[in-house]
Coordinates of C-alpha atoms and ligand atoms in Angstrom, one line a residue:
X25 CA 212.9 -45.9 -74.6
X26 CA 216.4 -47.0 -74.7
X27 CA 219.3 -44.9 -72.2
X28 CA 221.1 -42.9 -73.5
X29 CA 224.2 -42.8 -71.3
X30 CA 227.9 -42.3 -72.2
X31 CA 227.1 -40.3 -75.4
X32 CA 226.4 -37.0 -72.6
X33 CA 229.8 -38.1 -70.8
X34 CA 231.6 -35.4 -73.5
X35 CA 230.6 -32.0 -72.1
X36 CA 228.6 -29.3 -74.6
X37 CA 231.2 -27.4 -73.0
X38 CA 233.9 -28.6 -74.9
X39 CA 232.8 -26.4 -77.7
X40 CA 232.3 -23.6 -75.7
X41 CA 228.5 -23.7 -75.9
X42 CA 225.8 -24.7 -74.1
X43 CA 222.9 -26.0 -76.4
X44 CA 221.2 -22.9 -75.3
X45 CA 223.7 -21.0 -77.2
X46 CA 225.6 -19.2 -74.4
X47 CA 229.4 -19.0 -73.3
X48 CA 230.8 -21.4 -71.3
X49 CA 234.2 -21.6 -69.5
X50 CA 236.6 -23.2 -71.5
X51 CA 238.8 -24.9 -69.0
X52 CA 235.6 -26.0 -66.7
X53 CA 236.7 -27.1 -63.3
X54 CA 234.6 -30.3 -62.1
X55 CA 231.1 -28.8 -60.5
X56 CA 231.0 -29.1 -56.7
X57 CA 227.1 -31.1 -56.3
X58 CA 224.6 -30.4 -53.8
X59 CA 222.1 -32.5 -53.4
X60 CA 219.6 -30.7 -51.2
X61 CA 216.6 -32.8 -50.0
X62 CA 214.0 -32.9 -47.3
X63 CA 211.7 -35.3 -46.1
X64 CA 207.6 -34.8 -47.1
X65 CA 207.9 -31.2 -48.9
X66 CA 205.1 -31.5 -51.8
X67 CA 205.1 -28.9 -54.6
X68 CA 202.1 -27.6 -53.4
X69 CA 203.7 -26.3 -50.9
X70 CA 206.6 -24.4 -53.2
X71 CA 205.4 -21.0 -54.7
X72 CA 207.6 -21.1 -57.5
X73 CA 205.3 -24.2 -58.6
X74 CA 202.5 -21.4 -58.1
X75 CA 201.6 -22.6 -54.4
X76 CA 199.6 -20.3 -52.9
X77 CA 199.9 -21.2 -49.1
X78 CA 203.6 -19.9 -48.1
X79 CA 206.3 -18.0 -49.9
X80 CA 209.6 -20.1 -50.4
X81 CA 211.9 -17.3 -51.6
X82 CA 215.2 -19.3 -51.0
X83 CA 214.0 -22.5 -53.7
X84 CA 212.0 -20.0 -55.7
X85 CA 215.5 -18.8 -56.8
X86 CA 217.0 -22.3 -57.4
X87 CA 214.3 -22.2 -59.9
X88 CA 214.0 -18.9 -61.1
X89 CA 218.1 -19.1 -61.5
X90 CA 217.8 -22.2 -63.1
X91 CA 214.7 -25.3 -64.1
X92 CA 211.9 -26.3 -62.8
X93 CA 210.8 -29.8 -63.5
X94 CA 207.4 -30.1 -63.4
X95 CA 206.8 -33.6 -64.1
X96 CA 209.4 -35.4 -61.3
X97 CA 207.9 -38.3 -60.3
X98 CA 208.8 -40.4 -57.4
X99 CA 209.3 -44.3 -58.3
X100 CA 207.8 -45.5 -54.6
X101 CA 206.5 -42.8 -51.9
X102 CA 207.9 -43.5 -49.2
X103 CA 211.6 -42.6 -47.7
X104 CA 213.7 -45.3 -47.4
X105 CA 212.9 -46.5 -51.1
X106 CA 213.1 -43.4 -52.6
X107 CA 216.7 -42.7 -50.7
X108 CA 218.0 -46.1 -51.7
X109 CA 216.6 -45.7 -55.7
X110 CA 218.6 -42.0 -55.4
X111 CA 222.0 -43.6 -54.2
X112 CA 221.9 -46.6 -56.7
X113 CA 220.3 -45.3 -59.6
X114 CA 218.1 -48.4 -59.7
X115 CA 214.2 -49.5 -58.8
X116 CA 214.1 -51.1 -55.4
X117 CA 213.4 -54.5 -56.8
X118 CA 217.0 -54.2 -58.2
X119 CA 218.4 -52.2 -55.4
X120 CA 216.7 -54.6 -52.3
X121 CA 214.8 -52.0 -50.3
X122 CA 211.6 -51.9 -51.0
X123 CA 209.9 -50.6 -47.7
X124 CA 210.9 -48.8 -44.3
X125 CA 211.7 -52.6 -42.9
X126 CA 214.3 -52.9 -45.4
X127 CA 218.0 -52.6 -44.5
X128 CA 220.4 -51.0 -47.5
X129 CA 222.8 -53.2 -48.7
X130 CA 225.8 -50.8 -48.5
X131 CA 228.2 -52.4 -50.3
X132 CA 226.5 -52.0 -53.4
X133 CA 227.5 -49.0 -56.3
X134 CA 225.7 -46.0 -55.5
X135 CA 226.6 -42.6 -57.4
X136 CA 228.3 -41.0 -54.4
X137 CA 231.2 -44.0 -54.6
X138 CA 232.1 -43.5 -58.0
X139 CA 232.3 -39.7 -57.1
X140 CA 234.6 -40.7 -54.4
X141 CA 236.9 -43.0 -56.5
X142 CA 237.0 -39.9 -59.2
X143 CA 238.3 -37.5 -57.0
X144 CA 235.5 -36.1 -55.3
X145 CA 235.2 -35.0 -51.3
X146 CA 231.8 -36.8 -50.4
X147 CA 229.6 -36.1 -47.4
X148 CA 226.0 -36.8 -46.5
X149 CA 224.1 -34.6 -43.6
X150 CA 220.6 -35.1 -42.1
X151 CA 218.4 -37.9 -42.7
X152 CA 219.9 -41.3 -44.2
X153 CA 217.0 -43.6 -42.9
X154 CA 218.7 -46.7 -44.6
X155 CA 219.4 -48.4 -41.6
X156 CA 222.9 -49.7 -42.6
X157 CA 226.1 -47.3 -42.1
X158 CA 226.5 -44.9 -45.3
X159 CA 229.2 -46.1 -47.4
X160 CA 231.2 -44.1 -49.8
X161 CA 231.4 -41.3 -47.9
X162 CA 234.5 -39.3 -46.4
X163 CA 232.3 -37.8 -43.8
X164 CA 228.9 -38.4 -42.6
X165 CA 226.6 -37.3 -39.4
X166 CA 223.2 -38.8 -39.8
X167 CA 220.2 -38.4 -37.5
X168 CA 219.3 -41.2 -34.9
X169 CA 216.2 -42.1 -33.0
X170 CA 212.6 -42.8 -33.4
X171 CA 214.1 -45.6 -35.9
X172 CA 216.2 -43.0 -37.4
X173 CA 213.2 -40.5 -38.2
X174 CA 215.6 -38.1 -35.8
X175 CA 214.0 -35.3 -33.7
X176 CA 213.0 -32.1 -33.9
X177 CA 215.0 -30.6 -31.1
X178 CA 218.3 -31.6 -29.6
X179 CA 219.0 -34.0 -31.8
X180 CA 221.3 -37.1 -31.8
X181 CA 223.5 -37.7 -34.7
X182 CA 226.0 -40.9 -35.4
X183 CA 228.9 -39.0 -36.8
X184 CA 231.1 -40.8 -38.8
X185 CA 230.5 -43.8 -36.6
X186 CA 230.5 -41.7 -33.0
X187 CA 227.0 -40.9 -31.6
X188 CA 226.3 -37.0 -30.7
X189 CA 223.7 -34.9 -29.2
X190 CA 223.5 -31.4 -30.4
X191 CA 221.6 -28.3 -28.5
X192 CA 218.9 -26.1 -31.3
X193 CA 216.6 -27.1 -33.9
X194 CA 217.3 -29.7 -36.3
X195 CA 216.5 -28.1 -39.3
X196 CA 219.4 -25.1 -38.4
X197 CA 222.1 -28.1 -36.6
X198 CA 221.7 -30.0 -40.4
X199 CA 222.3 -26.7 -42.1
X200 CA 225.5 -25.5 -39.8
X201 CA 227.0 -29.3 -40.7
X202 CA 226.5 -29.0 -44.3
X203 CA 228.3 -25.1 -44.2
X204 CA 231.0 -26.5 -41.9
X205 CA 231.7 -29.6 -44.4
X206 CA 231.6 -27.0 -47.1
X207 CA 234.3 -24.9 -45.6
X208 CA 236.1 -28.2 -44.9
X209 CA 236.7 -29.1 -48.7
X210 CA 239.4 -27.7 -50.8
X211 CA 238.5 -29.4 -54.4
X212 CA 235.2 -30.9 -56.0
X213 CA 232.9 -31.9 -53.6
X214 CA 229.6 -33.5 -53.9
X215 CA 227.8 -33.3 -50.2
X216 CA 223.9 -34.6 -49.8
X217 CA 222.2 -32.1 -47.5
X218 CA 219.3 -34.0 -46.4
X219 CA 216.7 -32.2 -43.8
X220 CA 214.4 -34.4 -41.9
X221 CA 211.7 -31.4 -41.7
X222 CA 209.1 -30.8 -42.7
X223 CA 208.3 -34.7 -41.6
X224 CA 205.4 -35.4 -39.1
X225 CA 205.2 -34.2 -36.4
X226 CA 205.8 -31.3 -37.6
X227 CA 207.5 -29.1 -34.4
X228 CA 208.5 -25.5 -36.1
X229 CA 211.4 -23.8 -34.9
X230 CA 211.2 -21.7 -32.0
X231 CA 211.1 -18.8 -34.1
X232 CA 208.2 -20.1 -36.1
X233 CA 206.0 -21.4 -33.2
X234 CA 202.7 -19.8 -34.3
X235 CA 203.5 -17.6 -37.0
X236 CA 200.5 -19.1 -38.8
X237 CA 198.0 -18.8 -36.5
X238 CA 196.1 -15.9 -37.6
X239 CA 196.2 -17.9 -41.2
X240 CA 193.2 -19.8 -42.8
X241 CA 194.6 -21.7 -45.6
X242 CA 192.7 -22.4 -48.7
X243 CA 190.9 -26.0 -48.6
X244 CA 191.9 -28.0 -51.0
X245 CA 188.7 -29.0 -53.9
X246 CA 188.7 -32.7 -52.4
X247 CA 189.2 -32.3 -48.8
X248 CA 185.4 -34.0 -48.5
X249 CA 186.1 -36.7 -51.7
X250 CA 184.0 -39.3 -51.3
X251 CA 186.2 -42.3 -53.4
X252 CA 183.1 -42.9 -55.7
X253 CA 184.8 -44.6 -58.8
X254 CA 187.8 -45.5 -56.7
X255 CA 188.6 -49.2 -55.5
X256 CA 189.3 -50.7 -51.6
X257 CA 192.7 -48.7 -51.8
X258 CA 191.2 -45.3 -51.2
X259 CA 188.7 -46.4 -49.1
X260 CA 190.4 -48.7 -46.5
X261 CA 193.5 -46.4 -46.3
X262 CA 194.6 -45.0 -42.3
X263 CA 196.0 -41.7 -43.4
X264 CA 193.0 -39.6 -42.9
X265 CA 192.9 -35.6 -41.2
X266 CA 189.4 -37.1 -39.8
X267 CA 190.6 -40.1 -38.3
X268 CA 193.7 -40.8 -38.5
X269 CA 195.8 -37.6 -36.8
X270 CA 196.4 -38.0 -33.4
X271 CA 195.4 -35.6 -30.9
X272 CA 198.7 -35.4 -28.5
X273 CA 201.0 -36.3 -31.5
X274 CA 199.7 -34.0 -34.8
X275 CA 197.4 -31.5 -33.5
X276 CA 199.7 -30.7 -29.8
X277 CA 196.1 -30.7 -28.0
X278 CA 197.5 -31.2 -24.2
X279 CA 198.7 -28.7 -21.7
X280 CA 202.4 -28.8 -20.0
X281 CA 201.0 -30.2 -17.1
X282 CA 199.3 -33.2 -19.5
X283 CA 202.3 -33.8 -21.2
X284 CA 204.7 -33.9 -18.3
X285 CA 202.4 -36.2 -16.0
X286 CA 203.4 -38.7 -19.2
X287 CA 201.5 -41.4 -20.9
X288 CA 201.3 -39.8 -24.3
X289 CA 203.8 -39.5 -27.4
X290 CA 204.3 -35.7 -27.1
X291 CA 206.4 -36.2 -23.6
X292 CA 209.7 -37.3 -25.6
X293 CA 209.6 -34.6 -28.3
X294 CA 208.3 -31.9 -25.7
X295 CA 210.9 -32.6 -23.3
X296 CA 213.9 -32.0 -25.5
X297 CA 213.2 -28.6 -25.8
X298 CA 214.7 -26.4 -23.5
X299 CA 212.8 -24.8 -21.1
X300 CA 212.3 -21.6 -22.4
X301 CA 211.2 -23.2 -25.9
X302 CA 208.3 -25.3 -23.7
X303 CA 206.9 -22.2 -22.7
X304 CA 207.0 -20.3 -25.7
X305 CA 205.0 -23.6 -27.2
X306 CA 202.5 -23.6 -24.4
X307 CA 201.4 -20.0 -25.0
X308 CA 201.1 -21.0 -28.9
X309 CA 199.3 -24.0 -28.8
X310 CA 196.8 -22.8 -25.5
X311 CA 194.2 -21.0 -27.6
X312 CA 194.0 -24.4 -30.1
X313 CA 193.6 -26.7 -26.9
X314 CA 190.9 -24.0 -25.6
X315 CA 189.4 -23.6 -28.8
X316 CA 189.0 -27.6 -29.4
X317 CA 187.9 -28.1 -25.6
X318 CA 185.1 -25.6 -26.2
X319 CA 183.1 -28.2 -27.7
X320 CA 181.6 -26.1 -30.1
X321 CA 183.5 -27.8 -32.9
X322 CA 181.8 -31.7 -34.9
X323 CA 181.3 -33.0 -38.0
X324 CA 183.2 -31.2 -41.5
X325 CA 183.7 -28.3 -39.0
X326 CA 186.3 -30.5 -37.0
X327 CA 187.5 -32.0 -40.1
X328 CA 188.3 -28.2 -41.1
X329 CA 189.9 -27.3 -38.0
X330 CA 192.3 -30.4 -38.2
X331 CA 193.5 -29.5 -41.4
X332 CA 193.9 -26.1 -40.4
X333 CA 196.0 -26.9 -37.5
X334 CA 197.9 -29.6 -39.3
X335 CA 198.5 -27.1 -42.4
X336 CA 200.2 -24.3 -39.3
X337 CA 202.6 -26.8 -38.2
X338 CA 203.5 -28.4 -41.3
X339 CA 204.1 -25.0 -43.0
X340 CA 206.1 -23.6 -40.3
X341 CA 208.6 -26.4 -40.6
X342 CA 208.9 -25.7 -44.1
X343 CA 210.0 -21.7 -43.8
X344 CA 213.1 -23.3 -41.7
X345 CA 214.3 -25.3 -44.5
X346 CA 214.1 -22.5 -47.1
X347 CA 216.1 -20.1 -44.6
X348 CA 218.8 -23.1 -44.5
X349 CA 218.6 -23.1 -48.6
X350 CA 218.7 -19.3 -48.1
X351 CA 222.4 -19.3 -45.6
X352 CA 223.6 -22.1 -48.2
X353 CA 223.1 -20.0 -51.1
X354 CA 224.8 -17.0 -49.6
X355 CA 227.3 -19.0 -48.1
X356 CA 228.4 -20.3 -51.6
X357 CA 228.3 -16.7 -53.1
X358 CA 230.8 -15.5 -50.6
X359 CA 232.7 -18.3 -51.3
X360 CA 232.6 -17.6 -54.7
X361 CA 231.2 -21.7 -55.5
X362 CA 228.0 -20.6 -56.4
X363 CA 227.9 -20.5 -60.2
X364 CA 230.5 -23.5 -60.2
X365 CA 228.1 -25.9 -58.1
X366 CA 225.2 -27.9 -59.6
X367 CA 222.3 -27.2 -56.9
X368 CA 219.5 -29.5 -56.6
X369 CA 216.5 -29.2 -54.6
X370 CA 214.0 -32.0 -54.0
X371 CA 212.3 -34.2 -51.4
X372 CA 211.6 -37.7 -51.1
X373 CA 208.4 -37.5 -52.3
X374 CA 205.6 -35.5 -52.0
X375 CA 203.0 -35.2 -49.7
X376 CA 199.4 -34.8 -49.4
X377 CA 198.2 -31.3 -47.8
X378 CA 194.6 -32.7 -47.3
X379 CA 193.9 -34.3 -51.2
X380 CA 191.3 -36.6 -50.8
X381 CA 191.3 -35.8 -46.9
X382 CA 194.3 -37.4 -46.5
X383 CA 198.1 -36.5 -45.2
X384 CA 201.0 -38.6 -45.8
X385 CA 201.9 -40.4 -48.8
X386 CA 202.7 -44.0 -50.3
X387 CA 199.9 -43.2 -53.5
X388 CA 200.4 -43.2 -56.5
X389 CA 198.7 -40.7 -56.6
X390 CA 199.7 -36.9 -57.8
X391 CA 200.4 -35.2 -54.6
X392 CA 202.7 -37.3 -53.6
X393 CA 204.1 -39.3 -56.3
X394 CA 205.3 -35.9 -58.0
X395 CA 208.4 -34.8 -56.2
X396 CA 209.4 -31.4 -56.2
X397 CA 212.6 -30.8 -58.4
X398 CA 214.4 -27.5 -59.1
X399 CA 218.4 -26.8 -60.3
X400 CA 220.7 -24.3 -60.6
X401 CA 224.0 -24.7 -62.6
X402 CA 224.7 -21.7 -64.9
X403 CA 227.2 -23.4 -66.8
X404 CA 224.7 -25.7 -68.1
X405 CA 221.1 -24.4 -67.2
X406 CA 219.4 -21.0 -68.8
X407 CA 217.8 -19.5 -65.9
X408 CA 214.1 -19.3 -66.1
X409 CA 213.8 -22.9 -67.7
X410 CA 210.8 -25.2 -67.1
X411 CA 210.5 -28.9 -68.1
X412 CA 207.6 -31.3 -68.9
X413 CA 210.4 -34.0 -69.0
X414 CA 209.2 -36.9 -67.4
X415 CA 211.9 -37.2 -64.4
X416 CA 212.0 -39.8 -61.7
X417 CA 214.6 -40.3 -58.5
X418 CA 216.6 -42.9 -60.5
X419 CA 217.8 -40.3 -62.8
X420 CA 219.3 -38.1 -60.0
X421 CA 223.0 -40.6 -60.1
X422 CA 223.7 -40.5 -63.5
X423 CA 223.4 -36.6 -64.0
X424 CA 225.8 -36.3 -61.3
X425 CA 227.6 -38.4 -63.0
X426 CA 227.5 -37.1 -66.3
X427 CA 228.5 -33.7 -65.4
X428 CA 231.5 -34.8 -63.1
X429 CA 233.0 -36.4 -66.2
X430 CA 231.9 -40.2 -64.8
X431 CA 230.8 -43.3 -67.0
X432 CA 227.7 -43.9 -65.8
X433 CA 227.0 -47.7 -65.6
X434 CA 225.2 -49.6 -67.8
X435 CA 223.1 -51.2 -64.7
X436 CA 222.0 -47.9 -63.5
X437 CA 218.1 -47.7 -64.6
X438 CA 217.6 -44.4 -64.8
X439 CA 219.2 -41.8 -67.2
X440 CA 221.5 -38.4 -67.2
X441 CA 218.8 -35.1 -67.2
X442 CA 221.4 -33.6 -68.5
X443 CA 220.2 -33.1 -72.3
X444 CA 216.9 -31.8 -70.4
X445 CA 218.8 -29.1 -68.5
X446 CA 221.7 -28.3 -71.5
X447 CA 218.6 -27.7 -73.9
X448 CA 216.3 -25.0 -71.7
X449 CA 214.0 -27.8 -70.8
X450 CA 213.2 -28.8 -74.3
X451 CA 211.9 -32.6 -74.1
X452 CA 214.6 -35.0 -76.2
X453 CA 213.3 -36.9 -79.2
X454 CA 213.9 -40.0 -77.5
X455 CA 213.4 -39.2 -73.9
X456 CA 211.2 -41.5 -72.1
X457 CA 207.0 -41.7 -71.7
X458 CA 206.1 -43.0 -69.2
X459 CA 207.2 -43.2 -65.6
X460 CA 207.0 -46.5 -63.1
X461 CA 205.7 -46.8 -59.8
X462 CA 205.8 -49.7 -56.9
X463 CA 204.5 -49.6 -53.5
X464 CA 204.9 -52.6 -51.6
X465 CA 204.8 -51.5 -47.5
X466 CA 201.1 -53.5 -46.8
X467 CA 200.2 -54.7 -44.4
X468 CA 201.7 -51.2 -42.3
X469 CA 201.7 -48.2 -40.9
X470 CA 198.6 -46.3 -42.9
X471 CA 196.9 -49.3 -44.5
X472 CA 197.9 -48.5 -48.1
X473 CA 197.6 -51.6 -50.0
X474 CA 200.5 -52.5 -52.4
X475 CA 200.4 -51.3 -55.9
X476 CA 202.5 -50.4 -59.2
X477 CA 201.4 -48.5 -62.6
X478 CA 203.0 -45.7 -64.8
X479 CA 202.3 -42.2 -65.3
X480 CA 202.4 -41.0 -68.8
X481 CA 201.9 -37.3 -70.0
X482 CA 198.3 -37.5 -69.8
X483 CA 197.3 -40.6 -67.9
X484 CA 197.8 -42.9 -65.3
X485 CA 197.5 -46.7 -64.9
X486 CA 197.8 -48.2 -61.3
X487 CA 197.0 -52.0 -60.4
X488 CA 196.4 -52.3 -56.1
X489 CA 197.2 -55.9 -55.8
X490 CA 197.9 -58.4 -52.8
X491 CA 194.8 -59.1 -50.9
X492 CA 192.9 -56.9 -54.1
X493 CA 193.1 -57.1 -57.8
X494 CA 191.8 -53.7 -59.4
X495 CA 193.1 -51.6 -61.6
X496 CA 192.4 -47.3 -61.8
X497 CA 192.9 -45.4 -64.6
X498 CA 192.9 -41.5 -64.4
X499 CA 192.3 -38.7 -67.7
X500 CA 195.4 -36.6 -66.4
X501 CA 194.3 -33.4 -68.3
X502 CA 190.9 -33.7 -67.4
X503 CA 190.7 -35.1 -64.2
X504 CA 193.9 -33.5 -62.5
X505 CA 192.5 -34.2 -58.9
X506 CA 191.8 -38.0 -59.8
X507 CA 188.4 -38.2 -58.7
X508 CA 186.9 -40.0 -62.0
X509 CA 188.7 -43.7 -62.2
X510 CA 187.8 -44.5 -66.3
X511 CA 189.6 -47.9 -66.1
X512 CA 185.9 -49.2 -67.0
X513 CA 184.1 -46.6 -69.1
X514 CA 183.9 -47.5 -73.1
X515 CA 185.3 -44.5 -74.0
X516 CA 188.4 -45.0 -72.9
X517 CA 189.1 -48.2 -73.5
X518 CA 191.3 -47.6 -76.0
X519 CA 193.8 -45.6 -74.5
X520 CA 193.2 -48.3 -71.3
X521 CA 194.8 -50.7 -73.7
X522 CA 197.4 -48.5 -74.9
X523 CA 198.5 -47.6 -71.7
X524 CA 198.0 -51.3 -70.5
X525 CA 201.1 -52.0 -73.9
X526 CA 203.1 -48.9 -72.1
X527 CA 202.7 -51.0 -68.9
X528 CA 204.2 -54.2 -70.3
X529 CA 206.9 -52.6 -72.1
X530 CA 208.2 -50.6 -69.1
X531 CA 208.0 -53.3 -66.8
X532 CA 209.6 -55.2 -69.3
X533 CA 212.6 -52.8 -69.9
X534 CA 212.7 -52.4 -66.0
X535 CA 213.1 -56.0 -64.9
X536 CA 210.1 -56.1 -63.1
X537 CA 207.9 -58.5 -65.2
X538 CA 206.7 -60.6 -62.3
X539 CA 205.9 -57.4 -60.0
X540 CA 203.2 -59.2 -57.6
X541 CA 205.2 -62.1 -57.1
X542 CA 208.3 -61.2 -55.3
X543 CA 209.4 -63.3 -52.2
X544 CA 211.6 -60.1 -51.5
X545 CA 208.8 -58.1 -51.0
X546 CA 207.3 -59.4 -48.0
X547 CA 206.6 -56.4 -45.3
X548 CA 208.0 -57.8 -41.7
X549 CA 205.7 -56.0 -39.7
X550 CA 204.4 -52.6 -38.8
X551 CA 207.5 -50.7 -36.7
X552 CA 210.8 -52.6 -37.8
X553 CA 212.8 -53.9 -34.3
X554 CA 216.0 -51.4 -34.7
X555 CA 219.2 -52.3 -32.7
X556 CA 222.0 -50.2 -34.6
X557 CA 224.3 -53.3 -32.7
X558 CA 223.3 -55.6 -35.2
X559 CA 225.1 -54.4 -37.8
Ligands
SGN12 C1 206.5 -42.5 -39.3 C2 205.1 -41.7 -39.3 C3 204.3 -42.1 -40.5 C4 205.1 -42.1 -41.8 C5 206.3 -43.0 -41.6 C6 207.2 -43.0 -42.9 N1 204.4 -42.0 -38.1 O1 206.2 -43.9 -39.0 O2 203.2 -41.2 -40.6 O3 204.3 -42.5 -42.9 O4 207.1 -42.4 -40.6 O5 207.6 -41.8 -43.3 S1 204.7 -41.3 -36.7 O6 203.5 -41.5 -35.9 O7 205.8 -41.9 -36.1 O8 204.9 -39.9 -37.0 S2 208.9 -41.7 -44.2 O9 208.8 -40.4 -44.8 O10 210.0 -41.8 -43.3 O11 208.8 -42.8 -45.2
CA13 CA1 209.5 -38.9 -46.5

């Protein structure tokens, strides 16, 4: 379980091979990075991890050009932690932010300094979310508002410290940034393109209003789960398509004239679109208001329609962000950067598409604890590779590293995936088993109570703790969905104490032996006071 670290420093392409066996450029100029991530895409909702409710052509290639990890695991759902545990390489009980409340202590090492001090152009685009001003970059234009969520149309940005509206849809304003900051550097360059869609709630572009509406999208098995075997976690939860979706907000069920008279939370999103854009929505969204006002809808019908309705919107966002992979891609090739640039796609986390009738995320649970990961790098990466490696965010830093030719520190916790990618996906000898999880955001937003566990190859161990004390155990290979919880049946206790030793040993070589303790951890209240003024 140990890191392995500084022995990957030496690049395979020193002796002119990669471990797959191909050519490499002797005299290899330092890869250009892209880190390319958006905010609540789940794999389900990728077709190159054999999705089957949109195409993504544009991060089909990533993968189909280089690896698919299939076993990339968040180490807490939820965005600010999992942005902070990218940038420092470390667990949020080492790095300080542990929950949306949290503000990022930016004068800490994170990866994209120690690019910076080696010679690298650094930028970050789109969605920081961390509260404090990014650090370590030479340029940076983050979205602002709704606590830093950003919007879906005209959106603000603070731009290297100046605050700036832009006309268009986010998702193509984040992309034209990251091609101009391209464009602006003339030698390695490592540039975080993060996309704030597809995040609720989930306005398409104006091109995409209603393409899905003739769809009906495949149920998921446990859209109806019922929690038998599961603790209070699952039960008590706020994050329901029954319940929990709001009609103005998620599911757009008010006229213009409704929104515009005010009182509801769709008049500030609405009214940023241009007028043309407005009317275009209203003719969309008119036969879903009609339909749902007919009253012919109750019960698992209504559930049905909801998740429908949520499945068109949140879709929709997600074709804009591949078409932005797709300009990026094409942009690099005509540049001529493409096979000399290490390309990652990911999210934050993942999401859940109606698993256990639920959207959002914060589970440790598969849907959203698994984060989509693919890469493309020639130089390194056989094209058509797939990985069980167990991956989690931490790891993202030190591969960067690694390949630009950078110690990586011995505090960073996670570990370079670059033996993973050099060998066509082949797991290492000593490569970890297990990953770790902590979520502490309870009491919030969603009413998921706190909770930590590991996820090995073919199980998972989670403890909710706080105001509960129970433990879940899930058969990975034969209970994919998580519906059976055999932390208590006699057949498994074995491998319930075996995993319980994994636990220990993790937590132990994490640092986080005391994990229901913390003072830190305390949650400060549901929706943070923001005031950029006090920093
Ligand atoms: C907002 C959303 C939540 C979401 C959090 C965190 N509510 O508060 O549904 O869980 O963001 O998301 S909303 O009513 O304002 O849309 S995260 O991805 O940024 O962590
Ligand atoms: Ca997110």
């Amino acid at each position: 379980m140990k890191n392995v670290k500084a022995a990957y420093v030496l690049p395979l392409a020193a002796a002119g091979l990669t471990a797959c066996g191909g050519n490499v450029q002797k005299e290899q100029q330092k890869p250009n990075i892209i880190f390319i991530m958006t905010d609540d895409h789940t794999t389900q909702a990728m077709s190159c991890y054999g999705g089957q409710l949109l195409n993504t052509p544009n991060m089909d290639r990533i993968a189909a050009e280089g690896i698919r990890f299939d076993n990339c695991y968040a180490t807490n759902a939820l965005s600010g932690p999992s942005r902070a545990c990218i940038l420092t390489g470390k667990f949020g009980h080492m790095n300080g932010f542990t929950d949306n409340a949290s503000r990022f202590d930016g004068s800490q090492q994170t990866f994209p300094k120690l690019l910076q001090q080696a010679g690298y152009k650094t930028g970050v685009i789109g969605k920081w979310h961390l509260i404090s001003d990014p650090q370590g970059f030479d340029h940076w234009s983050i979205v602002t508002g709704q606590e830093e969520q950003g919007d879906y149309y005209t959106p603000e940005f603070m731009e290297n410290g100046v605050p700036v509206t832009e006309e268009g849809y986010v998702t193509d304003v984040i992309t034209d940034k990251a091609l101009e900051f391209i464009d602006s550097c003339d030698g390695p360059y490592c540039l975080m393109y993060l996309q704030k869609a597809p995040h609720r709630n989930w306005m398409p572009a104006p091109r995409h209003l209603g393409m899905f509406n003739d769809t009906v999208f495949p149920e998921p098995e446990t859209l109806f789960d019922d929690y038998s075997t599961r603790g209070d976690a699952a039960r008590t939860q706020d994050m329901s398509i029954a319940h929990t979706l709001q009609n103005d907000w998620d599911l757009k069920l008010l006229t213009r004239e409704e929104i515009l008279a005010g009182g509801n939370r769709l008049y500030d999103v609405y009214t940023r679109m241009p007028e043309e854009v407005q009317h275009k929505w209203d003719s969309v969204y008119a036969p879903r208001i009609a339909e749902y006002r007919s009253g012919k809808l109750s019960g698992d019908e209504l559930v049905r329609w909801k998740y429908q309705q949520f499945m068109r919107d949140y879709l929709a966002c997600v074709v804009s962000v591949d078409e932005g992979i797709g300009r990026l891609l094409e942009h690099l090739e005509a540049k001529g950067q493409l096979d000399n640039t290490i390309i990652v796609y990911t999210s934050d986390q993942g999401f859940f598409l109606g698993e256990h009738g639920w959207f959002d995320k914060r589970f440790m649970y598969e849907e959203c604890q698994r984060m989509p990961l693919v890469m493309r790098y020639p130089k390194a990466i056989k094209a058509g590779s797939v990985t069980s490696a167990i991956a989690m965010n931490i790891d993202f830093g030190p591969t960067f590293l690694d390949f630009a030719g950078v110690e990586i520190p011995e505090d960073m916790q996670g570990r370079s995936l670059r033996p993973v990618l050099e060998n066509c996906g082949a797991v290492p000898e000593d490569w970890r088993d297990a990953a770790y999880y902590h979520y502490y955001e309870y009491p919030a937003e969603h009413s998921v109570k706190r909770h930590y566990g590991i996820r090995t190859a073919d199980c998972k161990l989670i403890h909710f703790y706080n105001d509960v004390d129970q433990w879940e155990m899930y058969d990975m290979v034969n209970d994919p969905h998580e519906t059976n919880n055999v932390y208590d049946a006699p057949e498994y206790a074995s491998k319930r104490e075996q995993m319980h030793e994994i636990l220990k040993h993790v937590q132990q070589e994490y640092c986080d032996t005391d994990p229901c303790e913390k003072e830190h951890v305390l949650y400060k209240g549901d929706r943070r006071e923001f005031d950029r003024t006090e920093k």
